[in-house]
Coordinates of C-alpha atoms in Angstrom, one line a residue:
M15 CA 2.8 -47.0 -60.4
S16 CA 1.7 -50.6 -60.8
E17 CA 0.5 -52.4 -57.6
N18 CA 2.5 -55.4 -58.7
Q19 CA 5.8 -53.5 -58.8
F20 CA 8.3 -54.8 -56.4
K21 CA 9.0 -52.7 -53.4
I22 CA 12.7 -52.7 -52.4
S23 CA 13.8 -51.7 -48.9
A24 CA 17.2 -51.4 -47.3
S25 CA 18.9 -54.5 -46.0
P26 CA 18.9 -56.6 -43.9
H27 CA 15.9 -58.5 -45.1
I28 CA 14.0 -61.1 -43.1
R29 CA 13.3 -64.2 -45.2
S30 CA 10.6 -66.7 -44.4
K31 CA 8.9 -69.6 -46.2
S32 CA 5.5 -68.6 -44.5
T33 CA 2.8 -67.2 -46.7
T34 CA -0.4 -65.4 -45.9
E35 CA -2.3 -68.3 -47.3
G36 CA -0.4 -70.9 -45.3
I37 CA -0.8 -69.0 -42.0
M38 CA -4.5 -68.4 -42.6
Q39 CA -5.0 -72.1 -43.4
L40 CA -3.3 -73.0 -40.1
V41 CA -5.6 -70.6 -38.2
T42 CA -8.6 -72.1 -39.9
I43 CA -7.5 -75.6 -38.8
A44 CA -6.9 -74.4 -35.3
L45 CA -10.4 -73.0 -35.1
L46 CA -12.0 -76.2 -36.1
P47 CA -12.0 -78.0 -32.6
A48 CA -13.9 -75.1 -31.0
A49 CA -16.2 -74.7 -34.1
A50 CA -16.9 -78.5 -34.1
F51 CA -17.7 -78.5 -30.4
G52 CA -20.1 -75.6 -31.0
V53 CA -22.0 -77.5 -33.6
W54 CA -22.1 -80.6 -31.3
N55 CA -23.2 -78.4 -28.4
F56 CA -25.9 -76.3 -30.1
G57 CA -27.0 -78.4 -33.1
I58 CA -27.2 -78.1 -36.8
Y59 CA -28.3 -74.5 -36.8
A60 CA -24.9 -73.6 -35.4
L61 CA -23.3 -75.2 -38.4
A62 CA -25.7 -73.2 -40.7
M63 CA -24.6 -70.0 -39.0
L64 CA -20.9 -70.9 -39.4
V65 CA -21.4 -71.7 -43.1
T66 CA -23.4 -68.5 -43.7
T67 CA -21.0 -66.1 -42.1
T68 CA -18.0 -67.7 -43.9
A69 CA -19.7 -67.9 -47.3
A70 CA -20.9 -64.3 -46.9
A71 CA -17.4 -63.1 -46.0
V72 CA -15.8 -64.8 -49.0
A73 CA -18.5 -63.7 -51.4
T74 CA -18.3 -60.0 -50.2
E75 CA -14.5 -59.9 -50.7
Y76 CA -14.8 -61.5 -54.1
I77 CA -17.6 -59.3 -55.4
Y78 CA -16.0 -56.1 -54.0
Q79 CA -12.6 -56.9 -55.6
K80 CA -14.2 -57.8 -58.9
L81 CA -16.3 -54.6 -59.0
M82 CA -13.3 -52.4 -58.0
H83 CA -11.0 -54.2 -60.6
K84 CA -8.6 -55.3 -57.8
P85 CA -6.7 -58.6 -57.6
V86 CA -9.0 -61.3 -56.1
T87 CA -7.4 -62.5 -52.9
V88 CA -10.1 -64.9 -51.5
R89 CA -7.6 -67.8 -51.9
D90 CA -5.5 -66.4 -49.1
F91 CA -8.1 -67.6 -46.6
S92 CA -8.2 -64.4 -44.6
A93 CA -11.9 -63.9 -45.5
V94 CA -12.5 -67.5 -44.4
V95 CA -10.9 -66.8 -41.0
T96 CA -13.0 -63.6 -40.6
G97 CA -16.2 -65.3 -41.5
L98 CA -15.5 -68.4 -39.3
L99 CA -14.5 -66.2 -36.3
L100 CA -17.6 -64.1 -36.6
G101 CA -19.8 -67.2 -36.8
M102 CA -18.1 -68.5 -33.6
N103 CA -18.9 -65.2 -31.9
M104 CA -22.6 -65.4 -32.8
P105 CA -25.4 -66.7 -30.5
P106 CA -26.7 -70.0 -31.7
T107 CA -30.2 -68.6 -32.0
A108 CA -29.4 -65.4 -34.0
P109 CA -31.0 -65.1 -37.5
L110 CA -28.8 -66.3 -40.3
W111 CA -29.3 -63.0 -42.2
M112 CA -27.8 -61.2 -39.2
G113 CA -24.6 -63.3 -39.4
A114 CA -24.4 -62.6 -43.2
L115 CA -24.9 -58.8 -42.5
G116 CA -22.1 -58.9 -40.0
S117 CA -19.7 -60.6 -42.5
V118 CA -20.5 -58.0 -45.1
F119 CA -19.8 -55.2 -42.6
G120 CA -16.5 -56.8 -41.4
I121 CA -15.1 -57.5 -44.9
L122 CA -16.5 -54.4 -46.7
I123 CA -16.3 -51.6 -44.1
V124 CA -13.6 -52.7 -41.7
K125 CA -11.3 -54.5 -44.2
Q126 CA -11.7 -53.6 -47.8
L127 CA -12.5 -49.9 -47.6
F128 CA -9.3 -49.4 -45.6
G129 CA -7.2 -51.1 -48.2
G130 CA -7.7 -54.8 -47.7
L131 CA -5.6 -57.3 -45.7
G132 CA -2.7 -55.6 -43.9
Q133 CA -4.4 -52.2 -43.8
N134 CA -7.4 -52.7 -41.5
F135 CA -7.2 -50.9 -38.3
M136 CA -9.1 -53.4 -36.2
N137 CA -9.9 -57.1 -36.3
P138 CA -12.7 -57.4 -38.9
A139 CA -14.6 -60.2 -37.1
L140 CA -14.7 -58.3 -33.8
G141 CA -15.6 -55.0 -35.6
A142 CA -18.5 -56.9 -37.2
R143 CA -19.6 -58.4 -33.8
C144 CA -19.5 -55.0 -32.1
F145 CA -21.6 -53.6 -35.0
L146 CA -24.2 -56.3 -34.5
L147 CA -24.2 -55.9 -30.7
I148 CA -24.9 -52.2 -31.0
S149 CA -27.4 -52.6 -33.8
F150 CA -29.3 -55.8 -32.6
T151 CA -28.6 -56.0 -28.9
G152 CA -31.6 -58.2 -28.1
P153 CA -30.8 -61.1 -30.5
M154 CA -27.1 -60.8 -29.9
T155 CA -27.5 -61.2 -26.2
R156 CA -30.2 -63.9 -26.1
F157 CA -28.8 -67.3 -25.3
V158 CA -30.6 -70.6 -25.3
Y159 CA -29.1 -73.9 -24.0
D160 CA -31.0 -77.2 -24.1
G161 CA -34.1 -75.4 -25.1
V162 CA -34.0 -73.1 -22.1
T163 CA -33.4 -69.3 -22.3
G164 CA -31.2 -68.1 -19.5
A165 CA -28.2 -66.0 -18.5
T166 CA -24.7 -66.9 -19.3
P167 CA -22.4 -68.0 -16.4
L168 CA -20.7 -64.6 -16.6
A169 CA -24.0 -62.8 -16.1
Q170 CA -24.7 -65.2 -13.2
L171 CA -21.3 -64.5 -11.7
K172 CA -21.7 -60.7 -12.0
A173 CA -25.0 -61.1 -10.1
G174 CA -23.3 -62.9 -7.3
E175 CA -24.7 -66.3 -8.2
A176 CA -22.7 -69.6 -8.0
V177 CA -21.5 -71.1 -11.2
N178 CA -20.0 -74.5 -12.2
S179 CA -16.4 -73.9 -13.3
M180 CA -16.0 -77.5 -14.6
E181 CA -19.1 -77.1 -16.9
M182 CA -17.6 -73.9 -18.1
L183 CA -14.2 -75.6 -18.8
I184 CA -15.9 -78.3 -20.8
G185 CA -18.4 -76.0 -22.5
R186 CA -21.8 -77.3 -21.5
I187 CA -23.1 -73.8 -20.9
P188 CA -25.0 -71.1 -22.8
G189 CA -22.9 -68.7 -24.9
T190 CA -21.8 -68.0 -28.4
I191 CA -21.1 -70.9 -30.8
G192 CA -17.4 -71.0 -30.5
E193 CA -16.5 -69.6 -27.1
T194 CA -18.0 -72.1 -24.7
S195 CA -15.4 -74.9 -24.6
V196 CA -12.1 -73.8 -23.1
I197 CA -10.6 -77.2 -23.8
A198 CA -11.4 -77.1 -27.5
I199 CA -10.0 -73.5 -27.8
I200 CA -6.8 -74.5 -26.0
I201 CA -6.3 -77.5 -28.4
G202 CA -6.4 -75.0 -31.3
A203 CA -4.1 -72.6 -29.4
I204 CA -1.5 -75.3 -28.8
F205 CA -1.6 -76.1 -32.5
L206 CA -0.9 -72.5 -33.4
I207 CA 2.0 -72.3 -30.9
L208 CA 3.6 -75.6 -32.2
T209 CA 3.3 -74.4 -35.8
G210 CA 4.9 -71.1 -34.9
V211 CA 1.9 -69.0 -36.0
I212 CA 1.6 -67.3 -32.6
D213 CA 3.7 -67.1 -29.4
L214 CA 2.8 -66.5 -25.8
R215 CA 3.7 -62.8 -25.5
I216 CA 0.3 -61.3 -26.3
P217 CA -2.1 -64.0 -25.0
G218 CA 0.1 -64.8 -21.9
T219 CA 0.4 -61.2 -20.9
Y220 CA -3.3 -60.6 -21.6
I221 CA -4.4 -63.5 -19.4
L222 CA -1.9 -62.9 -16.6
T223 CA -2.9 -59.2 -16.4
F224 CA -6.5 -60.1 -16.4
V225 CA -6.0 -62.6 -13.5
I226 CA -4.1 -60.0 -11.4
F227 CA -6.8 -57.3 -12.1
V228 CA -9.7 -59.6 -11.3
G229 CA -7.8 -61.0 -8.2
I230 CA -7.4 -57.5 -6.8
F231 CA -10.6 -55.8 -7.8
G232 CA -13.0 -58.7 -8.0
Q233 CA -13.7 -58.5 -4.3
F234 CA -15.3 -55.0 -4.8
T235 CA -18.0 -56.3 -7.2
E236 CA -21.4 -57.7 -6.5
A237 CA -20.0 -61.2 -6.6
K238 CA -18.1 -60.4 -3.4
A239 CA -15.2 -62.7 -4.3
G240 CA -12.3 -62.7 -1.9
L241 CA -8.8 -61.5 -2.8
F242 CA -7.5 -64.0 -5.5
D243 CA -10.4 -66.3 -5.0
P244 CA -9.4 -69.3 -7.2
Q245 CA -13.0 -70.4 -8.1
Y246 CA -14.0 -66.9 -9.0
I247 CA -10.9 -66.3 -11.2
T248 CA -11.3 -69.7 -12.9
A249 CA -14.9 -68.9 -13.7
Q250 CA -13.8 -65.5 -15.1
L251 CA -11.2 -67.2 -17.3
C252 CA -13.5 -69.9 -18.6
G253 CA -16.5 -67.7 -19.2
G254 CA -17.3 -65.5 -22.2
G255 CA -15.0 -64.9 -25.0
L256 CA -11.7 -64.4 -23.1
M257 CA -10.0 -67.5 -24.3
L258 CA -11.2 -67.2 -27.9
G259 CA -10.2 -63.6 -27.9
A260 CA -6.8 -64.0 -26.3
W261 CA -5.6 -66.8 -28.6
F262 CA -7.3 -66.1 -31.9
M263 CA -8.2 -62.4 -32.1
A264 CA -5.8 -60.4 -30.0
T265 CA -3.0 -62.1 -31.9
D266 CA -4.2 -61.0 -35.3
Y267 CA -1.0 -60.0 -37.2
V268 CA -2.5 -56.9 -38.8
S269 CA -4.1 -55.3 -35.8
S270 CA -1.6 -56.2 -33.1
P271 CA 1.9 -54.7 -32.4
I272 CA 4.9 -56.1 -34.2
T273 CA 7.5 -54.9 -31.6
K274 CA 8.2 -57.3 -28.7
K275 CA 7.9 -54.6 -26.0
G276 CA 4.8 -53.4 -27.7
Q277 CA 3.2 -56.8 -27.6
Y278 CA 3.6 -56.9 -23.8
V279 CA 2.2 -53.4 -23.5
Y280 CA -0.7 -54.4 -25.7
G281 CA -1.4 -57.5 -23.6
I282 CA -1.4 -55.5 -20.4
L283 CA -3.8 -53.0 -22.0
L284 CA -6.1 -55.8 -23.0
G285 CA -6.1 -57.4 -19.6
V286 CA -6.9 -54.1 -17.8
L287 CA -9.7 -53.1 -20.2
T288 CA -11.3 -56.5 -20.1
G289 CA -11.2 -56.4 -16.3
L290 CA -12.7 -52.9 -16.2
F291 CA -15.5 -53.8 -18.6
R292 CA -16.4 -57.1 -16.9
L293 CA -16.2 -56.0 -13.3
F294 CA -17.4 -52.4 -13.4
G295 CA -19.2 -52.1 -16.8
G296 CA -22.9 -52.6 -17.5
S297 CA -22.3 -55.9 -19.3
A298 CA -20.9 -59.1 -18.0
E299 CA -18.6 -59.4 -21.1
G300 CA -16.0 -57.0 -22.4
V301 CA -13.5 -58.9 -24.5
S302 CA -14.7 -57.6 -27.9
Y303 CA -14.6 -54.0 -27.0
A304 CA -11.3 -54.4 -25.1
I305 CA -9.6 -55.8 -28.2
I306 CA -10.9 -53.3 -30.7
I307 CA -10.1 -50.3 -28.4
S308 CA -6.6 -51.8 -27.9
N309 CA -6.4 -52.1 -31.7
L310 CA -6.8 -48.4 -32.0
F311 CA -3.8 -47.8 -29.7
V312 CA -1.5 -50.1 -31.7
P313 CA 0.1 -47.3 -33.8
L314 CA 0.9 -45.4 -30.7
I315 CA 2.2 -48.4 -28.9
E316 CA 4.5 -49.3 -31.8
K317 CA 5.8 -45.7 -32.0
A318 CA 6.7 -45.7 -28.3
T319 CA 8.3 -49.2 -28.4
L320 CA 10.1 -49.0 -31.7
P321 CA 13.8 -50.1 -31.2
K322 CA 16.4 -47.4 -31.5
P323 CA 18.8 -47.8 -34.5
F324 CA 22.4 -48.5 -33.9
G325 CA 24.9 -45.8 -34.9
K326 CA 24.8 -42.1 -34.7
G327 CA 22.0 -40.9 -32.5
G328 CA 21.1 -44.4 -31.6
E329 CA 22.1 -47.1 -29.2
K330 CA 25.7 -48.2 -29.2

């Protein structure tokens, strides 16, 4: 059967003027404020990393599809989004070849070998980042800011040290290229909400669950924060990849639930896992692993939250 043959399903049909290309272009635009701040914050090498990961992602998808005699889909911008997101998740001092390798892994292994866009079982950018974290832990966890190598605010917080929440909000802190400025990330998130690309169900539930978890269990960590200590919770929200992950990666259409109830369950799972990894895990971060583990539960979540049909045997 031809891949281009139309697939007809039973009515009713949902009609929309949105296209994959249009949605991915909007996501790319929404990522630009955080990416631009990362370049301003870390310098021209950060721009080189973003260009490298994006170009490698697009090239990998194009070459694979050409070699496999498949329709070339690089114009849908999904590979651009994957490459840009991976670049924003890279430390500003990591070698460029490492970013390129991550893009190849994300596009080839996580996306294309499972059938391409719409078939990948986890977010390709996060899959690539976790692959690099496991394979090259040293370079992927080495952060330099203003020429000084040091711990990220989350690592300082985990060790019980004081951090400056305002600096974390603005983004004048060590971290990956695109995760430091919460303000820039929120600007992009608002753009996605206003254009209808995402809604608040997944990121809102994720963030709220995380706040409740940290408020309750944060007092049992080395930081010795009090119950619902505002400064501690604010620092946890502004630090690491929580905001970037909640608004731009947890909301990935392919690897997140499509049912409304499922999206709430998914958000709760994300918040709990992120809290567990951050407070009780060996690393100060945990967003990447929380999202890809939750991605694996999406089929089960959708099966459990699928609406019952009307009529015989269903709801009346």
